[in-house]
mmCIF file of C-alpha atoms in Angstrom:
data_model
loop_
_atom_site.group_PDB
_atom_site.id
_atom_site.type_symbol
_atom_site.label_atom_id
_atom_site.label_comp_id
_atom_site.label_asym_id
_atom_site.label_seq_id
_atom_site.Cartn_x
_atom_site.Cartn_y
_atom_site.Cartn_z
ATOM 1 C CA MET A 22 -26.076 22.349 -9.509
ATOM 2 C CA ALA A 23 -22.066 22.591 -9.710
ATOM 3 C CA ILE A 24 -19.745 19.666 -10.361
ATOM 4 C CA HIS A 25 -19.049 18.044 -6.951
ATOM 5 C CA LYS A 26 -16.345 15.664 -5.713
ATOM 6 C CA ASN A 27 -17.381 12.030 -4.812
ATOM 7 C CA ALA A 28 -15.438 11.803 -1.084
ATOM 8 C CA GLY A 29 -17.661 11.545 1.729
ATOM 9 C CA SER A 30 -20.450 9.553 -0.417
ATOM 10 C CA LYS A 31 -21.975 6.083 1.135
ATOM 11 C CA LEU A 32 -23.175 2.959 -0.042
ATOM 12 C CA PHE A 33 -25.804 0.737 1.290
ATOM 13 C CA ILE A 34 -27.237 -2.328 0.762
ATOM 14 C CA SER A 35 -30.775 -3.867 2.290
ATOM 15 C CA PRO A 36 -30.728 -7.598 3.126
ATOM 16 C CA THR A 37 -34.549 -7.553 2.134
ATOM 17 C CA ALA A 38 -34.675 -9.140 -1.460
ATOM 18 C CA VAL A 39 -36.872 -7.307 -3.790
ATOM 19 C CA VAL A 40 -38.757 -8.359 -7.048
ATOM 20 C CA PRO A 41 -37.179 -5.965 -9.799
ATOM 21 C CA ASP A 42 -40.596 -6.633 -11.922
ATOM 22 C CA THR A 43 -42.653 -5.304 -9.011
ATOM 23 C CA VAL A 44 -40.646 -2.220 -8.912
ATOM 24 C CA ASN A 45 -40.479 -1.821 -12.660
ATOM 25 C CA ALA A 46 -43.957 -1.462 -12.818
ATOM 26 C CA MET A 47 -44.225 1.021 -10.770
ATOM 27 C CA THR A 48 -44.025 4.911 -11.833
ATOM 28 C CA ASP A 49 -40.819 6.875 -10.712
ATOM 29 C CA VAL A 50 -42.732 8.369 -8.009
ATOM 30 C CA ALA A 51 -43.916 5.145 -6.519
ATOM 31 C CA ALA A 52 -40.070 3.349 -7.132
ATOM 32 C CA LEU A 53 -38.858 6.018 -4.950
ATOM 33 C CA ALA A 54 -41.298 5.992 -2.260
ATOM 34 C CA PHE A 55 -40.953 2.342 -2.180
ATOM 35 C CA PHE A 56 -37.122 2.616 -1.780
ATOM 36 C CA GLU A 57 -37.349 5.355 0.717
ATOM 37 C CA GLY A 58 -39.723 3.477 2.819
ATOM 38 C CA ILE A 59 -36.932 0.496 3.316
ATOM 39 C CA ASP A 60 -35.577 0.830 6.838
ATOM 40 C CA ASP A 61 -33.039 -1.893 7.289
ATOM 41 C CA TRP A 62 -29.870 -0.184 5.119
ATOM 42 C CA VAL A 63 -26.867 -1.340 5.817
ATOM 43 C CA GLU A 64 -23.514 0.803 5.331
ATOM 44 C CA VAL A 65 -20.836 -0.896 3.325
ATOM 45 C CA GLU A 66 -17.492 0.662 4.623
ATOM 46 C CA GLU A 67 -14.444 0.942 2.787
ATOM 47 C CA VAL A 68 -15.340 1.892 -0.649
ATOM 48 C CA GLU A 69 -12.782 2.895 -3.118
ATOM 49 C CA ASP A 70 -14.649 2.727 -6.513
ATOM 50 C CA PHE A 71 -18.444 3.348 -7.005
ATOM 51 C CA GLY A 72 -18.096 1.967 -10.691
ATOM 52 C CA GLU A 73 -20.528 3.104 -13.245
ATOM 53 C CA LEU A 74 -24.048 2.910 -13.486
ATOM 54 C CA GLY A 75 -27.104 3.920 -15.696
ATOM 55 C CA ASP A 76 -29.255 3.421 -18.340
ATOM 56 C CA THR A 77 -27.562 2.846 -21.961
ATOM 57 C CA SER A 78 -30.529 1.937 -25.032
ATOM 58 C CA GLU A 79 -29.327 -0.859 -27.213
ATOM 59 C CA GLU A 80 -28.761 0.177 -30.727
ATOM 60 C CA ILE A 81 -31.215 -1.303 -33.425
ATOM 61 C CA THR A 82 -30.342 -0.778 -37.271
ATOM 62 C CA PHE A 83 -32.049 -1.018 -40.290
ATOM 63 C CA THR A 84 -30.446 -0.478 -43.849
ATOM 64 C CA ALA A 85 -33.034 0.561 -46.413
ATOM 65 C CA VAL A 86 -31.479 -0.698 -50.278
ATOM 66 C CA GLY A 87 -32.690 2.322 -51.860
ATOM 67 C CA ASN A 88 -31.098 5.096 -49.711
ATOM 68 C CA ARG A 89 -28.354 3.212 -48.388
ATOM 69 C CA ARG A 90 -28.400 4.535 -45.103
ATOM 70 C CA VAL A 91 -28.613 2.944 -41.676
ATOM 71 C CA ARG A 92 -31.169 4.119 -39.623
ATOM 72 C CA LYS A 93 -31.116 3.854 -35.878
ATOM 73 C CA LEU A 94 -34.006 3.101 -33.067
ATOM 74 C CA LYS A 95 -33.444 2.756 -29.392
ATOM 75 C CA GLY A 96 -34.225 -0.781 -28.358
ATOM 76 C CA PRO A 97 -34.013 -2.016 -24.609
ATOM 77 C CA ARG A 98 -32.883 0.019 -21.879
ATOM 78 C CA ASN A 99 -29.868 -1.714 -19.611
ATOM 79 C CA ALA A 100 -28.656 -0.091 -16.363
ATOM 80 C CA GLY A 101 -25.559 -1.710 -16.623
ATOM 81 C CA THR A 102 -23.415 -3.942 -14.154
ATOM 82 C CA GLN A 103 -21.815 -1.892 -11.667
ATOM 83 C CA ALA A 104 -18.254 -3.086 -10.329
ATOM 84 C CA ILE A 105 -17.733 -1.695 -6.916
ATOM 85 C CA VAL A 106 -14.387 -1.979 -5.257
ATOM 86 C CA VAL A 107 -13.778 -2.214 -1.557
ATOM 87 C CA GLY A 108 -10.854 -2.659 0.670
ATOM 88 C CA ARG A 109 -11.580 -6.362 2.153
ATOM 89 C CA ASP A 110 -12.694 -5.753 5.676
ATOM 90 C CA PRO A 111 -14.036 -9.043 7.046
ATOM 91 C CA LEU A 112 -15.612 -7.380 10.076
ATOM 92 C CA ASP A 113 -17.777 -5.012 8.022
ATOM 93 C CA ASP A 114 -21.411 -5.868 8.154
ATOM 94 C CA GLY A 115 -21.902 -3.992 4.622
ATOM 95 C CA GLN A 116 -19.399 -6.185 2.906
ATOM 96 C CA GLU A 117 -20.678 -9.463 4.719
ATOM 97 C CA GLN A 118 -24.403 -8.171 3.211
ATOM 98 C CA PHE A 119 -22.953 -8.221 -0.588
ATOM 99 C CA ILE A 120 -21.007 -11.319 0.275
ATOM 100 C CA ALA A 121 -24.571 -13.021 1.215
ATOM 101 C CA ALA A 122 -26.305 -11.905 -1.800
ATOM 102 C CA GLU A 123 -23.770 -12.800 -4.010
ATOM 103 C CA LYS A 124 -24.595 -16.562 -2.564
ATOM 104 C CA THR A 125 -28.542 -16.236 -3.565
ATOM 105 C CA ASP A 126 -30.406 -15.853 -6.839
ATOM 106 C CA PHE A 127 -32.274 -12.740 -5.251
ATOM 107 C CA ASN A 128 -32.204 -8.877 -6.451
ATOM 108 C CA TYR A 129 -31.361 -6.459 -3.346
ATOM 109 C CA PRO A 130 -32.110 -2.775 -2.871
ATOM 110 C CA ILE A 131 -28.841 -0.589 -2.891
ATOM 111 C CA LYS A 132 -28.529 3.194 -1.681
ATOM 112 C CA ILE A 133 -25.912 5.496 -2.518
ATOM 113 C CA GLU A 134 -25.935 9.083 -0.694
ATOM 114 C CA LEU A 135 -23.284 11.134 -2.718
ATOM 115 C CA ALA A 136 -21.882 13.902 -0.443
ATOM 116 C CA ASP A 137 -23.217 16.701 -3.103
ATOM 117 C CA ALA A 138 -25.244 19.047 -0.911
ATOM 118 C CA ARG A 139 -24.314 23.005 -2.577
ATOM 119 C CA ALA A 140 -24.439 24.447 1.149
ATOM 120 C CA PRO A 141 -25.608 23.437 4.499
ATOM 121 C CA GLU A 142 -29.099 24.031 3.964
ATOM 122 C CA PHE A 143 -29.059 21.262 1.063
ATOM 123 C CA THR A 144 -29.303 17.683 1.279
ATOM 124 C CA ASP A 145 -27.337 15.269 -0.632
ATOM 125 C CA SER A 146 -28.615 13.510 -3.389
ATOM 126 C CA VAL A 147 -29.356 9.648 -3.231
ATOM 127 C CA LEU A 148 -29.389 7.235 -5.837
ATOM 128 C CA TYR A 149 -31.737 3.847 -5.665
ATOM 129 C CA TYR A 150 -31.779 0.814 -7.739
ATOM 130 C CA ALA A 151 -32.314 -2.891 -7.321
ATOM 131 C CA GLY A 152 -29.776 -5.604 -8.466
ATOM 132 C CA LEU A 153 -28.276 -9.059 -8.653
ATOM 133 C CA VAL A 154 -24.715 -9.398 -6.685
ATOM 134 C CA MET A 155 -23.134 -11.562 -9.724
ATOM 135 C CA SER A 156 -19.856 -11.972 -7.839
ATOM 136 C CA GLN A 157 -17.341 -10.831 -5.335
ATOM 137 C CA PRO A 158 -13.747 -11.822 -6.552
ATOM 138 C CA VAL A 159 -10.916 -10.861 -4.155
ATOM 139 C CA ASN A 160 -7.923 -9.086 -5.846
ATOM 140 C CA LEU A 161 -4.596 -10.212 -3.434
ATOM 141 C CA GLY A 162 -2.258 -7.905 -5.449
ATOM 142 C CA ASN A 163 1.203 -7.779 -4.093
ATOM 143 C CA VAL A 164 3.239 -7.006 -0.978
ATOM 144 C CA SER A 165 2.139 -3.282 -1.420
ATOM 145 C CA ASN A 166 -1.356 -3.549 -2.161
ATOM 146 C CA VAL A 167 -4.151 -2.980 0.028
ATOM 147 C CA VAL A 168 -6.431 -6.178 -0.661
ATOM 148 C CA ARG A 169 -9.807 -5.199 -2.164
ATOM 149 C CA ARG A 170 -12.833 -7.279 -3.220
ATOM 150 C CA THR A 171 -15.179 -6.214 -6.457
ATOM 151 C CA PHE A 172 -18.752 -6.593 -6.090
ATOM 152 C CA ASN A 173 -20.067 -6.951 -9.483
ATOM 153 C CA VAL A 174 -24.150 -5.800 -9.285
ATOM 154 C CA GLY A 175 -26.395 -6.748 -12.400
ATOM 155 C CA ILE A 176 -28.797 -3.745 -11.943
ATOM 156 C CA ASN A 177 -32.181 -4.870 -12.799
ATOM 157 C CA THR A 178 -34.222 -1.786 -12.161
ATOM 158 C CA GLY A 179 -34.186 1.734 -13.575
ATOM 159 C CA VAL A 180 -31.774 4.053 -11.324
ATOM 160 C CA TYR A 181 -34.169 6.208 -9.410
ATOM 161 C CA GLU A 182 -32.484 9.798 -7.935
ATOM 162 C CA VAL A 183 -33.777 12.031 -5.422
ATOM 163 C CA ALA A 184 -31.951 15.094 -6.286
ATOM 164 C CA SER A 185 -30.138 17.523 -3.645
ATOM 165 C CA GLU A 186 -32.585 20.195 -2.534
ATOM 166 C CA GLN A 187 -32.886 23.222 0.203
ATOM 167 C CA ILE A 188 -34.190 22.090 3.440
ATOM 168 C CA VAL A 189 -37.666 23.589 4.284
ATOM 169 C CA THR A 190 -37.718 24.610 8.096
ATOM 170 C CA PRO A 191 -40.798 25.899 9.758
#
């Protein structure tokens, strides 16, 4: 697959809370089926920046006195805290859903549809995960700025990807 631009990508949140341990206990196939079975996605408008997400392993080290060499091992995996920046729109249902989610202690499913189909007969890739909306600060800026809001999402499941694929026609 070739590289692609992010223009045209879309962000969604489900208002139905999920339990991350339940998702994390599933196989990748079962987790994808779980996320694809969600039918109450709400699109978030005016996304400026999707931020960064994805697993990073914690570094565990051990230094043996005899050879003075630091050995590295992989520890727990962390999918990160995603900073999603939007142009503040108090009439947007998706942004309102993120604001409501931040006021709870629950994790919510999130979906990103990437605009990466390589040709008309291909689908776009989709990313799924669940996370805790940790904060929602507003950046008022100055006289020449668009008012923005940043939703910081602590990701508590793996990030599951459905890759772009050719559409099969009968």
